[in-house]
Amino acid sequence: MTQNTKDFHSGVVALIGPPNAGKSTLLNTIVGEKVAIVSPKPQTTRNQITGIYTRDTVQAVFLDTPGIHQSGIKLNRCMVDAAWKALAGADLVVLMLDGLRYSSRPEHWRRDLAPLIKPLQKLAQPFFVVVNKIDKIGSPEKVFPLLARCGNEWPGTEVFPVSAVKGTGVEAMLKRIVDTLPSGPPLYDEDQLSTLPLRFMVTEIIREKLFLTMQDEIPYNLAVDIDAWDDHAGPNLVGITATIYVSKANYKGMIIGKGGQTLKKVGSMARPEIAELVGSKIFLELWVKVKPRWNENTPFMTGMGLGG
Ligand SMILES: Nc1nc2c(ncn2[C@@H]2O[C@H](COP(=O)(O)OP(=O)(O)OP(=O)(O)O)[C@@H](O)[C@H]2O)c(=O)[nH]1
Ligand SMILES: [Mg+2]
């Protein structure tokens, strides 16, 4: 970095909110690359995901987080803990809400936001609210009451209507974020987009394809781990072996599918993205193993990097 650090602004921005609000989508739009996995199902993100935005005189380190929700399952409680922990070291907090959800079903507001309203009223850091999915809300008249409702819950807070998918309103929001960050040197190299290890990103890509392919409770009862990684599996070929852990025996057959078709499809969906990420051809081998009640097993989850 060559900038005079006196004129440079940098800091950590925690992105929090209920599940499915579009936090990971926004992170990818801001960074300009896919660093976080996205799916139409809630509770897709399970860890803090870093995305780094660097421009001439600013670096904002965004922390995407799991959606905040109520659950008795240990995995889910670890996910929610990871979201709250992101606030501790943040210079700025951004709450993201699914505007489409509350414009069509206002009754969801109270229940979804119950755990968030008071803690966010007491924040020490600057705090913005982002109302997402305005591309699907329709007329601006339907957006205004939501913006007003945010103003009532968190008086004085700046509220930004955006479409994370289309990019609408994102520049205006980013400008205010950047202006709010404190003076300080860049924390990471200017071309670094994330701090996530490559192996973790590979397991996330596989997990995203499983979230997109599997229905009902199965996505919530699986975890992916890398067993083996061979950078020299052949000329310009990386060999990766990964295991999909499931909490119940009957999920195994469903993921494998008739004649292995479902697992094959997941592998075909994941392979091109992994190859692009790794920067070479890849050989991907997927296994499915039963690990009963893994999502209640703290040592197992810690070993998988969940809830740390
Ligand atoms: N129409 C529309 N859909 C969006 C927008 N942003 C996100 N989505 C969709 O909303 C769904 C959830 O997006 P995610 O980015 O995974 O949401 P999240 O807040 O990270 O969800 P969790 O990780 O489960 O907490 C996906 O199907 C996205 O494509 C948007 O601006 N407009
Ligand atoms: Mg997410």
mmCIF file of C-alpha atoms and ligand atoms in Angstrom:
data_model
loop_
_atom_site.group_PDB
_atom_site.id
_atom_site.type_symbol
_atom_site.label_atom_id
_atom_site.label_comp_id
_atom_site.label_asym_id
_atom_site.label_seq_id
_atom_site.Cartn_x
_atom_site.Cartn_y
_atom_site.Cartn_z
ATOM 1 C CA MET A 1 0.000 0.000 0.000
ATOM 2 C CA THR A 2 1.409 3.350 -0.987
ATOM 3 C CA GLN A 3 -1.212 5.711 0.426
ATOM 4 C CA ASN A 4 -0.423 8.168 3.133
ATOM 5 C CA THR A 5 -2.133 6.446 6.071
ATOM 6 C CA LYS A 6 -3.115 9.834 7.546
ATOM 7 C CA ASP A 7 -5.684 10.216 4.750
ATOM 8 C CA PHE A 8 -6.750 6.588 4.836
ATOM 9 C CA HIS A 9 -9.893 5.225 6.490
ATOM 10 C CA SER A 10 -10.302 1.633 7.562
ATOM 11 C CA GLY A 11 -12.395 -0.494 9.838
ATOM 12 C CA VAL A 12 -14.590 -3.496 10.428
ATOM 13 C CA VAL A 13 -18.254 -3.499 9.438
ATOM 14 C CA ALA A 14 -20.478 -6.197 10.969
ATOM 15 C CA LEU A 15 -23.384 -7.226 8.767
ATOM 16 C CA ILE A 16 -26.131 -8.777 10.868
ATOM 17 C CA GLY A 17 -29.822 -9.522 10.591
ATOM 18 C CA PRO A 18 -32.466 -12.226 10.480
ATOM 19 C CA PRO A 19 -31.865 -15.272 8.230
ATOM 20 C CA ASN A 20 -32.460 -14.910 4.483
ATOM 21 C CA ALA A 21 -32.280 -11.096 4.520
ATOM 22 C CA GLY A 22 -29.626 -11.071 1.783
ATOM 23 C CA LYS A 23 -26.524 -10.388 3.919
ATOM 24 C CA SER A 24 -24.274 -12.784 1.996
ATOM 25 C CA THR A 25 -25.622 -11.496 -1.326
ATOM 26 C CA LEU A 26 -24.772 -7.936 -0.278
ATOM 27 C CA LEU A 27 -21.281 -8.991 0.801
ATOM 28 C CA ASN A 28 -20.642 -10.545 -2.620
ATOM 29 C CA THR A 29 -21.983 -7.454 -4.392
ATOM 30 C CA ILE A 30 -19.738 -5.168 -2.331
ATOM 31 C CA VAL A 31 -16.610 -7.299 -2.805
ATOM 32 C CA GLY A 32 -17.387 -7.955 -6.482
ATOM 33 C CA GLU A 33 -16.611 -11.685 -6.132
ATOM 34 C CA LYS A 34 -18.385 -14.597 -4.547
ATOM 35 C CA VAL A 35 -16.886 -14.972 -1.091
ATOM 36 C CA ALA A 36 -20.071 -16.055 0.708
ATOM 37 C CA ILE A 37 -22.512 -18.782 -0.269
ATOM 38 C CA VAL A 38 -26.134 -17.845 -0.933
ATOM 39 C CA SER A 39 -29.350 -19.859 -1.070
ATOM 40 C CA PRO A 40 -33.093 -19.206 -0.953
ATOM 41 C CA LYS A 41 -33.222 -21.201 2.305
ATOM 42 C CA PRO A 42 -32.753 -19.480 5.683
ATOM 43 C CA GLN A 43 -29.704 -20.269 7.879
ATOM 44 C CA THR A 44 -27.351 -20.754 4.957
ATOM 45 C CA THR A 45 -24.389 -18.956 6.551
ATOM 46 C CA ARG A 46 -22.930 -20.719 9.608
ATOM 47 C CA ASN A 47 -19.716 -18.779 10.319
ATOM 48 C CA GLN A 48 -18.398 -15.243 10.207
ATOM 49 C CA ILE A 49 -17.443 -14.634 6.569
ATOM 50 C CA THR A 50 -14.950 -11.882 5.740
ATOM 51 C CA GLY A 51 -15.184 -9.776 2.612
ATOM 52 C CA ILE A 52 -12.691 -6.956 2.056
ATOM 53 C CA TYR A 53 -13.584 -3.796 0.128
ATOM 54 C CA THR A 54 -10.563 -1.661 -0.790
ATOM 55 C CA ARG A 55 -10.572 1.563 -2.786
ATOM 56 C CA ASP A 56 -8.103 4.498 -3.114
ATOM 57 C CA THR A 57 -8.337 5.802 0.430
ATOM 58 C CA VAL A 58 -10.454 3.285 2.270
ATOM 59 C CA GLN A 59 -10.604 -0.321 3.352
ATOM 60 C CA ALA A 60 -13.771 -1.758 4.870
ATOM 61 C CA VAL A 61 -13.557 -5.279 6.245
ATOM 62 C CA PHE A 62 -17.101 -6.653 6.159
ATOM 63 C CA LEU A 63 -18.120 -9.510 8.427
ATOM 64 C CA ASP A 64 -21.103 -11.409 7.064
ATOM 65 C CA THR A 65 -22.757 -13.413 9.834
ATOM 66 C CA PRO A 66 -25.306 -16.193 10.354
ATOM 67 C CA GLY A 67 -28.903 -14.994 10.553
ATOM 68 C CA ILE A 68 -30.063 -14.262 14.110
ATOM 69 C CA HIS A 69 -32.943 -16.573 15.051
ATOM 70 C CA GLN A 70 -34.255 -18.562 18.005
ATOM 71 C CA SER A 71 -33.421 -22.269 18.198
ATOM 72 C CA GLY A 72 -32.840 -25.010 20.740
ATOM 73 C CA ILE A 73 -30.315 -26.818 18.528
ATOM 74 C CA LYS A 74 -26.691 -26.407 19.580
ATOM 75 C CA LEU A 75 -25.439 -25.766 16.023
ATOM 76 C CA ASN A 76 -27.945 -22.941 15.604
ATOM 77 C CA ARG A 77 -27.037 -21.417 18.956
ATOM 78 C CA CYS A 78 -23.350 -21.488 17.936
ATOM 79 C CA MET A 79 -24.296 -19.768 14.672
ATOM 80 C CA VAL A 80 -26.180 -17.015 16.482
ATOM 81 C CA ASP A 81 -23.283 -16.597 18.954
ATOM 82 C CA ALA A 82 -20.937 -16.120 15.984
ATOM 83 C CA ALA A 83 -23.214 -13.353 14.713
ATOM 84 C CA TRP A 84 -23.284 -11.486 18.042
ATOM 85 C CA LYS A 85 -19.501 -11.912 18.446
ATOM 86 C CA ALA A 86 -18.971 -10.023 15.177
ATOM 87 C CA LEU A 87 -20.303 -6.899 16.880
ATOM 88 C CA ALA A 88 -17.601 -6.861 19.537
ATOM 89 C CA GLY A 89 -14.764 -5.784 17.247
ATOM 90 C CA ALA A 90 -16.822 -3.790 14.741
ATOM 91 C CA ASP A 91 -16.398 -0.069 14.055
ATOM 92 C CA LEU A 92 -19.818 0.041 12.423
ATOM 93 C CA VAL A 93 -22.847 -2.240 12.540
ATOM 94 C CA VAL A 94 -25.209 -2.717 9.602
ATOM 95 C CA LEU A 95 -28.545 -4.436 10.199
ATOM 96 C CA MET A 96 -29.995 -5.955 7.056
ATOM 97 C CA LEU A 97 -33.710 -6.656 6.700
ATOM 98 C CA ASP A 98 -35.697 -8.425 3.989
ATOM 99 C CA GLY A 99 -37.955 -5.572 2.882
ATOM 100 C CA LEU A 100 -40.046 -7.857 0.709
ATOM 101 C CA ARG A 101 -40.897 -10.059 3.685
ATOM 102 C CA TYR A 102 -42.112 -7.174 5.877
ATOM 103 C CA SER A 103 -43.941 -5.296 3.122
ATOM 104 C CA SER A 104 -45.971 -8.382 2.216
ATOM 105 C CA ARG A 105 -46.278 -9.865 5.741
ATOM 106 C CA PRO A 106 -45.811 -7.061 8.343
ATOM 107 C CA GLU A 107 -46.738 -9.493 11.137
ATOM 108 C CA HIS A 108 -43.309 -11.175 10.789
ATOM 109 C CA TRP A 109 -41.535 -8.004 11.926
ATOM 110 C CA ARG A 110 -42.149 -8.386 15.679
ATOM 111 C CA ARG A 111 -41.155 -12.048 15.838
ATOM 112 C CA ASP A 112 -38.076 -11.783 13.589
ATOM 113 C CA LEU A 113 -36.755 -8.647 15.181
ATOM 114 C CA ALA A 114 -37.560 -9.401 18.822
ATOM 115 C CA PRO A 115 -33.955 -10.481 19.627
ATOM 116 C CA LEU A 116 -32.491 -7.519 17.715
ATOM 117 C CA ILE A 117 -34.431 -4.385 18.618
ATOM 118 C CA LYS A 118 -33.125 -3.662 22.139
ATOM 119 C CA PRO A 119 -29.486 -4.790 21.716
ATOM 120 C CA LEU A 120 -29.176 -2.605 18.632
ATOM 121 C CA GLN A 121 -30.719 0.377 20.442
ATOM 122 C CA LYS A 122 -27.875 0.119 22.982
ATOM 123 C CA LEU A 123 -24.959 -0.176 20.549
ATOM 124 C CA ALA A 124 -21.858 1.886 21.240
ATOM 125 C CA GLN A 125 -20.863 1.960 17.554
ATOM 126 C CA PRO A 126 -22.529 3.815 14.667
ATOM 127 C CA PHE A 127 -25.388 1.731 13.298
ATOM 128 C CA PHE A 128 -27.186 1.707 9.916
ATOM 129 C CA VAL A 129 -30.209 -0.223 8.721
ATOM 130 C CA VAL A 130 -30.427 -1.617 5.190
ATOM 131 C CA VAL A 131 -33.827 -2.572 3.775
ATOM 132 C CA ASN A 132 -33.140 -5.112 1.041
ATOM 133 C CA LYS A 133 -34.970 -6.660 -1.940
ATOM 134 C CA ILE A 134 -36.572 -3.385 -3.034
ATOM 135 C CA ASP A 135 -36.478 -4.756 -6.600
ATOM 136 C CA LYS A 136 -39.284 -7.121 -5.571
ATOM 137 C CA ILE A 137 -41.333 -4.731 -3.434
ATOM 138 C CA GLY A 138 -42.799 -2.816 -6.363
ATOM 139 C CA SER A 139 -43.843 0.792 -5.854
ATOM 140 C CA PRO A 140 -41.828 3.168 -3.622
ATOM 141 C CA GLU A 141 -45.012 3.777 -1.598
ATOM 142 C CA LYS A 142 -44.637 0.260 -0.246
ATOM 143 C CA VAL A 143 -41.012 0.913 0.766
ATOM 144 C CA PHE A 144 -41.631 4.175 2.685
ATOM 145 C CA PRO A 145 -43.598 2.651 5.595
ATOM 146 C CA LEU A 146 -40.757 0.172 6.149
ATOM 147 C CA LEU A 147 -38.181 2.940 6.260
ATOM 148 C CA ALA A 148 -40.408 4.816 8.717
ATOM 149 C CA ARG A 149 -40.788 1.700 10.871
ATOM 150 C CA CYS A 150 -36.989 1.341 11.052
ATOM 151 C CA GLY A 151 -36.796 5.000 12.090
ATOM 152 C CA ASN A 152 -39.283 4.310 14.898
ATOM 153 C CA GLU A 153 -37.458 1.252 16.215
ATOM 154 C CA TRP A 154 -34.003 2.818 16.058
ATOM 155 C CA PRO A 155 -34.431 6.612 16.213
ATOM 156 C CA GLY A 156 -31.722 8.623 14.494
ATOM 157 C CA THR A 157 -30.354 5.656 12.566
ATOM 158 C CA GLU A 158 -29.684 6.076 8.851
ATOM 159 C CA VAL A 159 -31.799 3.719 6.732
ATOM 160 C CA PHE A 160 -30.872 2.653 3.182
ATOM 161 C CA PRO A 161 -33.236 0.951 0.724
ATOM 162 C CA VAL A 162 -31.209 -1.387 -1.523
ATOM 163 C CA SER A 163 -31.330 -4.318 -3.859
ATOM 164 C CA ALA A 164 -28.292 -6.449 -3.078
ATOM 165 C CA VAL A 165 -28.929 -8.563 -6.180
ATOM 166 C CA LYS A 166 -29.303 -5.671 -8.622
ATOM 167 C CA GLY A 167 -26.915 -3.308 -6.832
ATOM 168 C CA THR A 168 -29.532 -0.541 -6.495
ATOM 169 C CA GLY A 169 -28.686 1.819 -3.635
ATOM 170 C CA VAL A 170 -25.502 -0.064 -2.750
ATOM 171 C CA GLU A 171 -23.117 2.740 -3.807
ATOM 172 C CA ALA A 172 -24.992 5.318 -1.707
ATOM 173 C CA MET A 173 -24.916 2.975 1.289
ATOM 174 C CA LEU A 174 -21.216 2.230 0.786
ATOM 175 C CA LYS A 175 -20.389 5.915 0.600
ATOM 176 C CA ARG A 176 -21.922 6.513 4.025
ATOM 177 C CA ILE A 177 -20.199 3.438 5.456
ATOM 178 C CA VAL A 178 -16.838 4.588 4.147
ATOM 179 C CA ASP A 179 -17.367 8.145 5.427
ATOM 180 C CA THR A 180 -18.158 6.769 8.885
ATOM 181 C CA LEU A 181 -15.061 4.570 9.270
ATOM 182 C CA PRO A 182 -12.235 5.961 11.431
ATOM 183 C CA SER A 183 -8.851 7.113 10.103
ATOM 184 C CA GLY A 184 -6.340 4.313 10.012
ATOM 185 C CA PRO A 185 -4.084 2.269 7.751
ATOM 186 C CA PRO A 186 -5.340 -0.615 5.622
ATOM 187 C CA LEU A 187 -5.568 -3.870 7.557
ATOM 188 C CA TYR A 188 -5.040 -6.158 4.555
ATOM 189 C CA ASP A 189 -3.328 -6.127 1.185
ATOM 190 C CA GLU A 190 -5.271 -4.122 -1.400
ATOM 191 C CA ASP A 191 -5.991 -7.131 -3.648
ATOM 192 C CA GLN A 192 -7.068 -9.442 -0.810
ATOM 193 C CA LEU A 193 -10.829 -10.102 -0.940
ATOM 194 C CA SER A 194 -11.238 -12.387 2.053
ATOM 195 C CA THR A 195 -9.392 -13.959 4.950
ATOM 196 C CA LEU A 196 -11.103 -17.308 4.553
ATOM 197 C CA PRO A 197 -8.879 -20.363 4.017
ATOM 198 C CA LEU A 198 -9.208 -22.000 0.585
ATOM 199 C CA ARG A 199 -10.230 -25.335 2.126
ATOM 200 C CA PHE A 200 -13.098 -23.714 3.990
ATOM 201 C CA MET A 201 -14.290 -21.972 0.817
ATOM 202 C CA VAL A 202 -14.311 -25.328 -0.980
ATOM 203 C CA THR A 203 -16.476 -26.921 1.738
ATOM 204 C CA GLU A 204 -18.800 -23.918 1.534
ATOM 205 C CA ILE A 205 -19.245 -24.291 -2.239
ATOM 206 C CA ILE A 206 -20.154 -27.961 -1.761
ATOM 207 C CA ARG A 207 -22.538 -27.038 1.062
ATOM 208 C CA GLU A 208 -24.191 -24.367 -1.111
ATOM 209 C CA LYS A 209 -24.860 -26.927 -3.848
ATOM 210 C CA LEU A 210 -26.364 -29.268 -1.239
ATOM 211 C CA PHE A 211 -28.552 -26.417 0.068
ATOM 212 C CA LEU A 212 -29.745 -25.793 -3.484
ATOM 213 C CA THR A 213 -30.317 -29.481 -4.261
ATOM 214 C CA MET A 214 -31.696 -31.043 -1.069
ATOM 215 C CA GLN A 215 -35.094 -30.274 0.404
ATOM 216 C CA ASP A 216 -36.789 -30.073 3.798
ATOM 217 C CA GLU A 217 -34.590 -30.638 6.841
ATOM 218 C CA ILE A 218 -31.646 -32.253 5.039
ATOM 219 C CA PRO A 219 -29.586 -29.072 4.372
ATOM 220 C CA TYR A 220 -29.758 -28.272 8.099
ATOM 221 C CA ASN A 221 -28.514 -31.713 9.061
ATOM 222 C CA LEU A 222 -25.377 -31.892 6.960
ATOM 223 C CA ALA A 223 -21.839 -30.576 7.270
ATOM 224 C CA VAL A 224 -18.922 -30.796 4.846
ATOM 225 C CA ASP A 225 -15.282 -31.458 5.643
ATOM 226 C CA ILE A 226 -12.171 -31.921 3.502
ATOM 227 C CA ASP A 227 -10.450 -35.306 3.996
ATOM 228 C CA ALA A 228 -7.609 -35.015 1.508
ATOM 229 C CA TRP A 229 -6.121 -32.363 -0.757
ATOM 230 C CA ASP A 230 -3.453 -33.211 -3.325
ATOM 231 C CA ASP A 231 -1.960 -30.278 -5.245
ATOM 232 C CA HIS A 232 -0.135 -32.720 -7.527
ATOM 233 C CA ALA A 233 -2.844 -35.228 -8.449
ATOM 234 C CA GLY A 234 -1.753 -34.827 -12.091
ATOM 235 C CA PRO A 235 -0.521 -32.122 -14.499
ATOM 236 C CA ASN A 236 -2.420 -28.954 -13.465
ATOM 237 C CA LEU A 237 -4.787 -31.167 -11.449
ATOM 238 C CA VAL A 238 -5.747 -30.774 -7.796
ATOM 239 C CA GLY A 239 -7.387 -33.788 -6.131
ATOM 240 C CA ILE A 240 -9.903 -33.046 -3.379
ATOM 241 C CA THR A 241 -11.751 -35.614 -1.263
ATOM 242 C CA ALA A 242 -14.572 -34.316 0.916
ATOM 243 C CA THR A 243 -17.049 -35.953 3.266
ATOM 244 C CA ILE A 244 -20.639 -34.857 3.749
ATOM 245 C CA TYR A 245 -21.669 -35.713 7.319
ATOM 246 C CA VAL A 246 -25.362 -36.314 7.976
ATOM 247 C CA SER A 247 -27.075 -36.659 11.330
ATOM 248 C CA LYS A 248 -29.392 -39.565 10.401
ATOM 249 C CA ALA A 249 -28.881 -42.748 8.374
ATOM 250 C CA ASN A 250 -31.856 -42.152 6.039
ATOM 251 C CA TYR A 251 -30.390 -38.816 4.858
ATOM 252 C CA LYS A 252 -27.361 -40.648 3.443
ATOM 253 C CA GLY A 253 -29.350 -42.485 0.786
ATOM 254 C CA MET A 254 -31.268 -39.320 -0.090
ATOM 255 C CA ILE A 255 -28.073 -37.362 -0.701
ATOM 256 C CA ILE A 256 -26.536 -40.164 -2.751
ATOM 257 C CA GLY A 257 -29.768 -40.606 -4.734
ATOM 258 C CA LYS A 258 -30.796 -43.395 -7.094
ATOM 259 C CA GLY A 259 -27.672 -44.809 -8.698
ATOM 260 C CA GLY A 260 -25.664 -41.991 -7.112
ATOM 261 C CA GLN A 261 -27.396 -39.406 -9.328
ATOM 262 C CA THR A 262 -28.037 -36.763 -6.656
ATOM 263 C CA LEU A 263 -24.488 -36.779 -5.328
ATOM 264 C CA LYS A 264 -23.182 -36.707 -8.895
ATOM 265 C CA LYS A 265 -25.292 -33.635 -9.601
ATOM 266 C CA VAL A 266 -23.955 -31.884 -6.480
ATOM 267 C CA GLY A 267 -20.395 -32.693 -7.589
ATOM 268 C CA SER A 268 -21.032 -31.353 -11.114
ATOM 269 C CA MET A 269 -22.471 -28.136 -9.738
ATOM 270 C CA ALA A 270 -19.573 -27.605 -7.323
ATOM 271 C CA ARG A 271 -16.667 -28.604 -9.577
ATOM 272 C CA PRO A 272 -16.465 -25.572 -11.942
ATOM 273 C CA GLU A 273 -16.659 -23.098 -9.053
ATOM 274 C CA ILE A 274 -14.012 -24.962 -7.072
ATOM 275 C CA ALA A 275 -11.774 -25.159 -10.160
ATOM 276 C CA GLU A 276 -12.070 -21.403 -10.628
ATOM 277 C CA LEU A 277 -11.307 -20.761 -6.980
ATOM 278 C CA VAL A 278 -8.334 -23.126 -6.877
ATOM 279 C CA GLY A 279 -7.083 -21.977 -10.302
ATOM 280 C CA SER A 280 -6.585 -25.421 -11.838
ATOM 281 C CA LYS A 281 -8.493 -28.481 -12.988
ATOM 282 C CA ILE A 282 -9.820 -30.464 -10.081
ATOM 283 C CA PHE A 283 -10.727 -34.043 -9.324
ATOM 284 C CA LEU A 284 -13.497 -33.992 -6.714
ATOM 285 C CA GLU A 285 -14.468 -37.074 -4.755
ATOM 286 C CA LEU A 286 -17.476 -36.848 -2.426
ATOM 287 C CA TRP A 287 -18.384 -39.278 0.346
ATOM 288 C CA VAL A 288 -21.406 -39.322 2.644
ATOM 289 C CA LYS A 289 -21.050 -40.523 6.247
ATOM 290 C CA VAL A 290 -23.521 -40.771 9.092
ATOM 291 C CA LYS A 291 -22.499 -38.937 12.249
ATOM 292 C CA PRO A 292 -25.518 -39.193 14.534
ATOM 293 C CA ARG A 293 -26.604 -35.900 16.116
ATOM 294 C CA TRP A 294 -23.433 -34.115 14.962
ATOM 295 C CA ASN A 295 -25.263 -30.770 15.300
ATOM 296 C CA GLU A 296 -25.461 -31.293 19.086
ATOM 297 C CA ASN A 297 -21.844 -32.479 19.364
ATOM 298 C CA THR A 298 -19.635 -29.543 20.439
ATOM 299 C CA PRO A 299 -16.196 -31.191 19.911
ATOM 300 C CA PHE A 300 -17.224 -32.328 16.417
ATOM 301 C CA MET A 301 -18.555 -28.896 15.506
ATOM 302 C CA THR A 302 -15.473 -27.152 16.908
ATOM 303 C CA GLY A 303 -13.327 -29.481 14.788
ATOM 304 C CA MET A 304 -15.347 -28.374 11.768
ATOM 305 C CA GLY A 305 -14.739 -24.692 12.617
ATOM 306 C CA LEU A 306 -18.314 -24.126 13.743
ATOM 307 C CA GLY A 307 -19.049 -21.948 16.716
ATOM 308 C CA GLY A 308 -15.416 -21.131 17.489
HETATM 309 N N1 LIG B 1 -35.152 -10.274 -5.175
HETATM 310 C C1 LIG B 1 -34.080 -10.199 -4.409
HETATM 311 N N2 LIG B 1 -33.625 -11.311 -3.809
HETATM 312 C C2 LIG B 1 -32.527 -11.196 -3.035
HETATM 313 C C3 LIG B 1 -31.871 -9.967 -2.826
HETATM 314 N N3 LIG B 1 -30.820 -10.189 -1.995
HETATM 315 C C4 LIG B 1 -30.827 -11.499 -1.707
HETATM 316 N N4 LIG B 1 -31.850 -12.114 -2.325
HETATM 317 C C5 LIG B 1 -32.198 -13.543 -2.266
HETATM 318 O O1 LIG B 1 -32.538 -13.864 -0.928
HETATM 319 C C6 LIG B 1 -32.111 -15.198 -0.618
HETATM 320 C C7 LIG B 1 -31.248 -15.177 0.625
HETATM 321 O O2 LIG B 1 -30.036 -14.506 0.342
HETATM 322 P P1 LIG B 1 -28.738 -14.691 1.241
HETATM 323 O O3 LIG B 1 -27.733 -13.705 0.760
HETATM 324 O O4 LIG B 1 -28.332 -16.131 1.303
HETATM 325 O O5 LIG B 1 -29.320 -14.251 2.653
HETATM 326 P P2 LIG B 1 -28.596 -14.240 4.085
HETATM 327 O O6 LIG B 1 -29.098 -13.056 4.828
HETATM 328 O O7 LIG B 1 -27.121 -14.333 3.915
HETATM 329 O O8 LIG B 1 -29.186 -15.571 4.719
HETATM 330 P P3 LIG B 1 -28.572 -16.496 5.929
HETATM 331 O O9 LIG B 1 -27.160 -16.809 5.592
HETATM 332 O O10 LIG B 1 -29.443 -17.686 5.883
HETATM 333 O O11 LIG B 1 -28.729 -15.704 7.185
HETATM 334 C C8 LIG B 1 -31.390 -15.714 -1.862
HETATM 335 O O12 LIG B 1 -32.299 -16.467 -2.624
HETATM 336 C C9 LIG B 1 -31.004 -14.440 -2.594
HETATM 337 O O13 LIG B 1 -30.883 -14.609 -3.998
HETATM 338 C C10 LIG B 1 -32.371 -8.803 -3.506
HETATM 339 O O14 LIG B 1 -31.863 -7.695 -3.420
HETATM 340 N N5 LIG B 1 -33.481 -9.001 -4.259
HETATM 341 MG MG MG B 2 -25.804 -15.742 4.539
#
